[in-house]
Short mmCIF file of C-alpha atoms in Angstrom, two decimals:
data_model
loop_
_atom_site.label_atom_id
_atom_site.label_comp_id
_atom_site.label_asym_id
_atom_site.label_seq_id
_atom_site.Cartn_x
_atom_site.Cartn_y
_atom_site.Cartn_z
CA MET A 1 12.44 6.99 1.52
CA LEU A 2 10.60 3.94 2.02
CA ILE A 3 6.90 3.54 1.30
CA ILE A 4 4.65 0.91 2.37
CA TYR A 5 1.35 0.21 1.15
CA LEU A 6 -1.06 -1.76 3.75
CA ASN A 7 -3.59 -4.30 2.62
CA GLY A 8 -2.77 -2.51 -0.88
CA VAL A 9 -4.76 0.75 0.49
CA SER A 10 -3.38 4.07 -0.68
CA LEU A 11 -5.06 6.24 1.77
CA ASN A 12 -3.63 4.56 4.64
CA TYR A 13 0.32 3.61 4.41
CA ALA A 14 2.99 3.99 6.62
CA ARG A 15 6.56 5.16 6.12
CA ILE A 16 9.86 4.52 7.31
CA TYR A 17 11.92 7.38 8.41
CA TYR A 18 15.80 7.07 9.66
CA TYR A 19 16.57 9.73 12.07
CA MET A 20 19.78 9.80 13.81
CA GLY A 21 19.99 6.11 13.11
CA VAL A 22 17.08 5.13 14.68
CA ILE A 23 14.12 3.78 12.34
CA GLN A 24 10.70 5.51 12.42
CA MET A 25 7.48 3.93 10.98
CA GLY A 26 4.03 6.25 11.14
CA THR A 27 1.29 6.39 9.88
CA PHE A 28 -0.26 8.55 6.89
CA ILE A 29 -3.70 9.27 6.66
CA GLN A 30 -5.18 11.29 3.39
CA ALA A 31 -7.49 13.86 4.26
CA VAL A 32 -10.52 14.78 1.83
CA ASP A 33 -8.17 16.98 0.74
CA GLY A 34 -5.48 15.07 -0.11
CA THR A 35 -3.30 16.33 2.50
CA GLN A 36 -1.22 13.17 3.91
CA ILE A 37 -1.68 13.45 7.68
CA TYR A 38 0.79 12.03 10.01
CA VAL A 39 -0.56 9.74 13.11
CA GLU A 40 1.75 7.65 15.44
CA ASP A 41 -0.15 4.57 16.46
CA VAL A 42 1.09 2.47 19.15
CA GLY A 43 0.04 -0.41 21.58
CA SER A 44 -3.30 -1.72 21.82
CA GLY A 45 -6.69 -1.74 23.88
CA GLN A 46 -8.72 1.41 24.15
CA PRO A 47 -7.72 3.80 21.79
CA VAL A 48 -6.71 7.64 23.09
CA VAL A 49 -6.55 10.21 20.42
CA MET A 50 -4.34 13.22 21.53
CA LEU A 51 -4.60 16.43 19.51
CA HIS A 52 -1.74 18.70 20.27
CA GLY A 53 -1.36 22.50 21.13
CA TRP A 54 0.23 25.43 19.03
CA PRO A 55 2.30 25.04 17.56
CA ALA A 56 4.22 22.09 18.38
CA ASN A 57 2.86 18.35 17.24
CA ASN A 58 2.44 15.18 18.78
CA ASN A 59 5.49 14.66 20.49
CA MET A 60 4.37 16.87 23.31
CA PHE A 61 2.39 14.10 24.58
CA GLU A 62 5.93 11.91 25.03
CA TYR A 63 5.22 11.27 28.72
CA GLN A 64 1.61 10.69 28.55
CA LYS A 65 2.34 8.39 25.53
CA ASN A 66 4.65 6.14 28.06
CA ALA A 67 1.51 6.38 30.80
CA LEU A 68 -1.04 5.49 28.53
CA LEU A 69 0.74 2.53 26.99
CA ASP A 70 2.25 1.25 30.35
CA ALA A 71 -1.39 0.81 31.44
CA GLY A 72 -2.42 -0.88 28.06
CA TYR A 73 -3.96 1.85 26.34
CA ARG A 74 -3.42 2.18 22.57
CA TYR A 75 -1.96 5.86 21.75
CA ILE A 76 -3.16 7.65 18.76
CA GLY A 77 -0.62 10.61 18.15
CA VAL A 78 -1.82 13.11 15.30
CA ASP A 79 0.27 15.86 13.88
CA TYR A 80 -2.00 18.14 12.20
CA ARG A 81 -1.54 19.39 8.65
CA GLY A 82 1.08 22.02 8.51
CA TYR A 83 2.68 20.19 11.86
CA GLY A 84 5.24 17.89 12.68
CA LYS A 85 5.68 14.91 9.80
CA SER A 86 2.15 15.87 8.06
CA ASP A 87 1.88 17.51 4.79
CA ALA A 88 1.67 21.71 4.85
CA PRO A 89 -0.93 22.62 2.19
CA ALA A 90 -1.26 26.36 1.37
CA SER A 91 -4.82 26.36 3.27
CA GLY A 92 -6.89 24.63 5.62
CA TYR A 93 -6.43 25.62 8.78
CA ASP A 94 -9.75 26.25 10.00
CA TYR A 95 -11.33 24.34 13.02
CA ALA A 96 -13.78 22.51 10.76
CA THR A 97 -11.03 21.77 8.01
CA MET A 98 -8.83 19.97 10.76
CA ALA A 99 -11.67 18.43 12.86
CA SER A 100 -12.32 17.05 8.95
CA ASP A 101 -8.74 15.97 9.19
CA ILE A 102 -9.20 14.04 12.76
CA ASP A 103 -12.23 12.28 11.34
CA GLN A 104 -10.72 10.81 8.35
CA VAL A 105 -7.76 9.80 11.15
CA ILE A 106 -10.93 8.47 13.38
CA THR A 107 -12.75 6.62 10.27
CA GLN A 108 -9.70 4.77 8.33
CA LEU A 109 -8.02 3.88 11.45
CA GLU A 110 -11.85 1.88 12.37
CA LEU A 111 -11.77 3.67 15.85
CA LYS A 112 -14.10 2.84 17.80
CA ASP A 113 -15.03 3.42 21.78
CA ALA A 114 -12.00 6.31 21.68
CA ALA A 115 -11.31 8.70 24.31
CA LEU A 116 -10.75 12.32 22.26
CA LEU A 117 -7.84 14.40 24.31
CA GLY A 118 -7.42 18.36 23.12
CA PHE A 119 -4.70 20.25 24.36
CA SER A 120 -5.00 23.64 24.29
CA MET A 121 -5.57 24.62 20.26
CA GLY A 122 -6.48 20.87 20.11
CA GLY A 123 -8.82 21.55 22.23
CA GLY A 124 -11.18 23.65 19.85
CA ILE A 125 -10.64 21.32 17.36
CA ALA A 126 -11.73 18.27 19.59
CA LEU A 127 -14.90 20.21 20.04
CA ARG A 128 -15.28 20.80 16.48
CA TYR A 129 -14.84 17.43 15.52
CA LEU A 130 -17.81 16.55 18.20
CA LEU A 131 -20.34 18.80 16.50
CA ASN A 132 -19.41 18.39 12.99
CA HIS A 133 -18.96 14.62 13.17
CA GLY A 134 -21.02 13.11 16.25
CA SER A 135 -19.71 11.08 19.23
CA SER A 136 -20.40 8.05 17.60
CA LYS A 137 -17.06 6.69 17.73
CA ILE A 138 -16.22 8.77 20.83
CA SER A 139 -16.83 7.65 24.38
CA LYS A 140 -15.14 10.19 26.56
CA LEU A 141 -13.49 13.87 26.41
CA ILE A 142 -10.71 15.81 27.71
CA LEU A 143 -10.08 18.97 27.59
CA ALA A 144 -6.38 19.88 28.71
CA GLY A 145 -5.89 23.96 28.64
CA ALA A 146 -8.26 24.21 25.93
CA ALA A 147 -8.50 27.49 23.91
CA ALA A 148 -12.02 27.35 24.63
CA PRO A 149 -15.11 28.03 24.14
CA VAL A 150 -13.21 31.24 22.79
CA PHE A 151 -9.51 32.41 22.95
CA THR A 152 -9.59 36.31 22.36
CA GLN A 153 -11.72 38.78 24.27
CA ARG A 154 -14.85 40.25 22.70
CA GLU A 155 -18.31 41.27 23.46
CA GLY A 156 -19.79 39.38 26.58
CA TYR A 157 -16.25 37.19 27.18
CA PRO A 158 -13.55 39.05 29.08
CA TYR A 159 -11.05 36.50 28.69
CA GLY A 160 -7.72 35.74 27.42
CA MET A 161 -5.48 37.93 24.55
CA THR A 162 -7.13 40.64 22.75
CA LYS A 163 -7.61 39.87 19.16
CA ASP A 164 -4.73 43.00 18.26
CA GLU A 165 -2.56 41.18 20.75
CA VAL A 166 -2.97 37.99 18.81
CA ASP A 167 -2.17 40.20 15.57
CA ASP A 168 1.30 41.05 17.16
CA LEU A 169 1.70 37.49 17.89
CA ILE A 170 1.30 36.87 13.93
CA ALA A 171 3.20 39.87 13.11
CA ASP A 172 6.19 38.69 15.35
CA THR A 173 5.88 35.28 13.81
CA ARG A 174 5.94 36.61 10.30
CA LYS A 175 9.20 38.47 11.55
CA ASP A 176 11.23 36.18 13.70
CA ARG A 177 9.12 33.12 14.09
CA PRO A 178 12.07 31.39 16.59
CA ALA A 179 12.26 34.68 18.87
CA MET A 180 8.37 34.45 19.07
CA LEU A 181 8.33 30.79 19.88
CA GLU A 182 10.89 31.29 22.47
CA GLY A 183 8.99 34.29 23.94
CA PHE A 184 5.90 32.32 23.77
CA GLY A 185 7.16 29.55 25.58
CA LYS A 186 8.02 31.86 28.53
CA ILE A 187 4.81 31.95 29.59
CA PHE A 188 3.70 28.24 28.94
CA PHE A 189 4.74 27.20 31.74
CA GLU A 190 4.65 28.20 35.46
CA GLN A 191 7.48 25.45 37.01
CA GLU A 192 11.22 25.04 36.52
CA HIS A 193 12.26 22.98 33.96
CA SER A 194 15.28 22.10 32.92
CA GLU A 195 17.09 23.74 29.56
CA PRO A 196 17.26 20.26 27.81
CA LEU A 197 13.73 19.51 28.09
CA THR A 198 12.71 23.35 27.29
CA GLN A 199 15.11 23.60 24.08
CA TRP A 200 13.26 20.01 23.06
CA PHE A 201 9.94 21.53 23.64
CA HIS A 202 10.90 24.81 21.75
CA ASN A 203 12.28 22.83 18.66
CA LEU A 204 8.76 20.78 18.58
CA SER A 205 7.38 24.39 17.48
CA VAL A 206 10.09 25.24 15.37
CA ALA A 207 9.53 22.28 13.44
CA ALA A 208 6.11 23.44 12.59
CA SER A 209 5.28 25.22 8.76
CA SER A 210 5.48 28.86 9.29
CA HIS A 211 2.22 29.61 7.25
CA GLY A 212 0.66 26.94 8.83
CA THR A 213 1.48 28.42 12.39
CA ILE A 214 0.38 31.82 11.16
CA LEU A 215 -3.08 30.43 9.96
CA SER A 216 -4.08 28.42 12.38
CA ALA A 217 -3.26 31.34 14.94
CA ILE A 218 -6.21 33.03 12.69
CA ALA A 219 -8.08 30.61 13.90
CA LEU A 220 -7.73 30.32 17.59
CA ARG A 221 -8.46 34.38 17.39
CA ASP A 222 -11.46 33.91 15.04
CA GLU A 223 -12.83 30.58 16.32
CA ASP A 224 -15.83 30.91 18.31
CA LEU A 225 -17.82 28.07 20.03
CA ARG A 226 -19.46 29.30 22.58
CA ASP A 227 -23.24 29.12 21.43
CA GLU A 228 -22.85 25.04 20.02
CA LEU A 229 -21.05 24.00 23.35
CA PRO A 230 -24.58 22.58 24.91
CA GLN A 231 -24.54 20.07 22.43
CA ILE A 232 -21.31 18.17 23.29
CA ASP A 233 -23.05 14.81 24.71
CA VAL A 234 -19.96 12.70 26.02
CA GLU A 235 -18.80 12.88 29.37
CA THR A 236 -16.12 15.44 29.95
CA LEU A 237 -13.16 16.18 32.07
CA ILE A 238 -11.50 19.98 31.73
CA ILE A 239 -8.33 19.56 33.27
CA HIS A 240 -6.82 23.41 33.58
CA GLY A 241 -4.17 25.08 35.15
CA LYS A 242 -4.82 28.05 38.00
CA LYS A 243 -1.86 29.27 36.78
CA ASP A 244 -2.48 29.55 32.92
CA LYS A 245 -1.41 32.82 31.59
CA VAL A 246 -2.59 31.78 27.71
CA CYS A 247 -6.10 30.12 28.17
CA PRO A 248 -6.73 31.54 31.89
CA PHE A 249 -8.81 29.46 34.19
CA GLU A 250 -12.13 31.27 33.24
CA PHE A 251 -12.02 29.27 30.30
CA ALA A 252 -12.44 25.91 31.78
CA GLU A 253 -15.51 27.66 33.98
CA GLU A 254 -17.16 28.63 30.92
CA MET A 255 -16.83 25.66 29.31
CA GLN A 256 -18.28 23.60 32.38
CA LYS A 257 -20.86 25.87 32.57
CA ALA A 258 -22.02 25.43 29.04
CA ILE A 259 -20.78 21.79 28.55
CA PRO A 260 -23.62 19.05 30.15
CA ASN A 261 -21.85 16.14 32.20
CA SER A 262 -18.45 17.99 32.28
CA ARG A 263 -16.77 18.85 35.53
CA ILE A 264 -13.29 20.62 36.40
CA GLU A 265 -9.90 19.35 37.18
CA PRO A 266 -8.10 22.48 38.59
CA PHE A 267 -4.29 22.21 38.52
CA GLU A 268 -2.91 24.54 41.45
CA GLU A 269 0.84 24.84 40.36
CA SER A 270 0.42 24.59 36.55
CA GLY A 271 0.40 27.12 34.09
CA HIS A 272 -0.72 26.52 30.69
CA GLY A 273 1.76 22.99 30.31
CA THR A 274 0.16 20.93 32.61
CA VAL A 275 1.11 18.28 30.70
CA LEU A 276 5.00 18.83 31.87
CA ASP A 277 3.92 21.72 34.85
CA GLU A 278 2.49 18.60 37.05
CA ARG A 279 3.02 15.71 34.94
CA GLU A 280 2.36 12.38 37.37
CA LYS A 281 -1.27 14.60 38.37
CA PHE A 282 -2.02 14.73 34.73
CA ASN A 283 -1.23 11.33 34.08
CA ASP A 284 -2.87 9.65 36.96
CA THR A 285 -6.23 12.14 36.19
CA LEU A 286 -5.96 11.25 32.92
CA LEU A 287 -5.46 7.31 33.84
CA ALA A 288 -8.52 7.59 36.71
CA PHE A 289 -10.81 9.15 34.37
CA LEU A 290 -10.07 6.52 31.45
CA LYS A 291 -11.01 3.53 33.38
#
């Protein structure tokens, strides 16, 4: 594997991958604890930082990336630690650590006036980033099917899975992760998609580390952002499928109540996977919000 150091700086470098005869180059950013975080940095113009859902990687935004590049934006797709091409350390899968990783990406790439999009678990991480690191480099926030303000049911919050159901998901992951992912995929989309496309999406999740998948599922189960959401101070668009079986639409309503300067764009024909269920509407809505 060839490693190129850019400008003599070891914290931000590029690796070239040979995959199925195609050369692929991506940037790696070093996190505070030394973990190497893979970033796909393509295009120019205003940066749009894309945070993927559990347990995929930034490639889930393939069709959004194409639309952003066509419209003249800079696509910044991040693979969390434990996912995609990033390192997979034994720890650091809580929202605060992953938000710190995102802060290092934004800081080391010297991003300014960036839009931040968080899908599903990425929505929780995006919110934690803004709460912990501020909004000086972020101009707009997009929460798409966000697993927030809380993913699991608790007192005063009767929405989503129970903690026991997430524990069962974790147990299934330990027993037969590919089978768990196949079952999870069956509730992910509302619309019918081709077998090659659903297999491609499944493969994104299979590529994740098993321990990263488990430990971030624990974070999903336990994190609670309700009391802090009023501190979010950037314009926020909430995209949410009305037929979402993973993060029910009530999540969007709770976020809209708590986040100042936010609005909901309901996707009537989408499940959790709005990026593919109503792909053209998603892209058009995103681009209109970015203008």
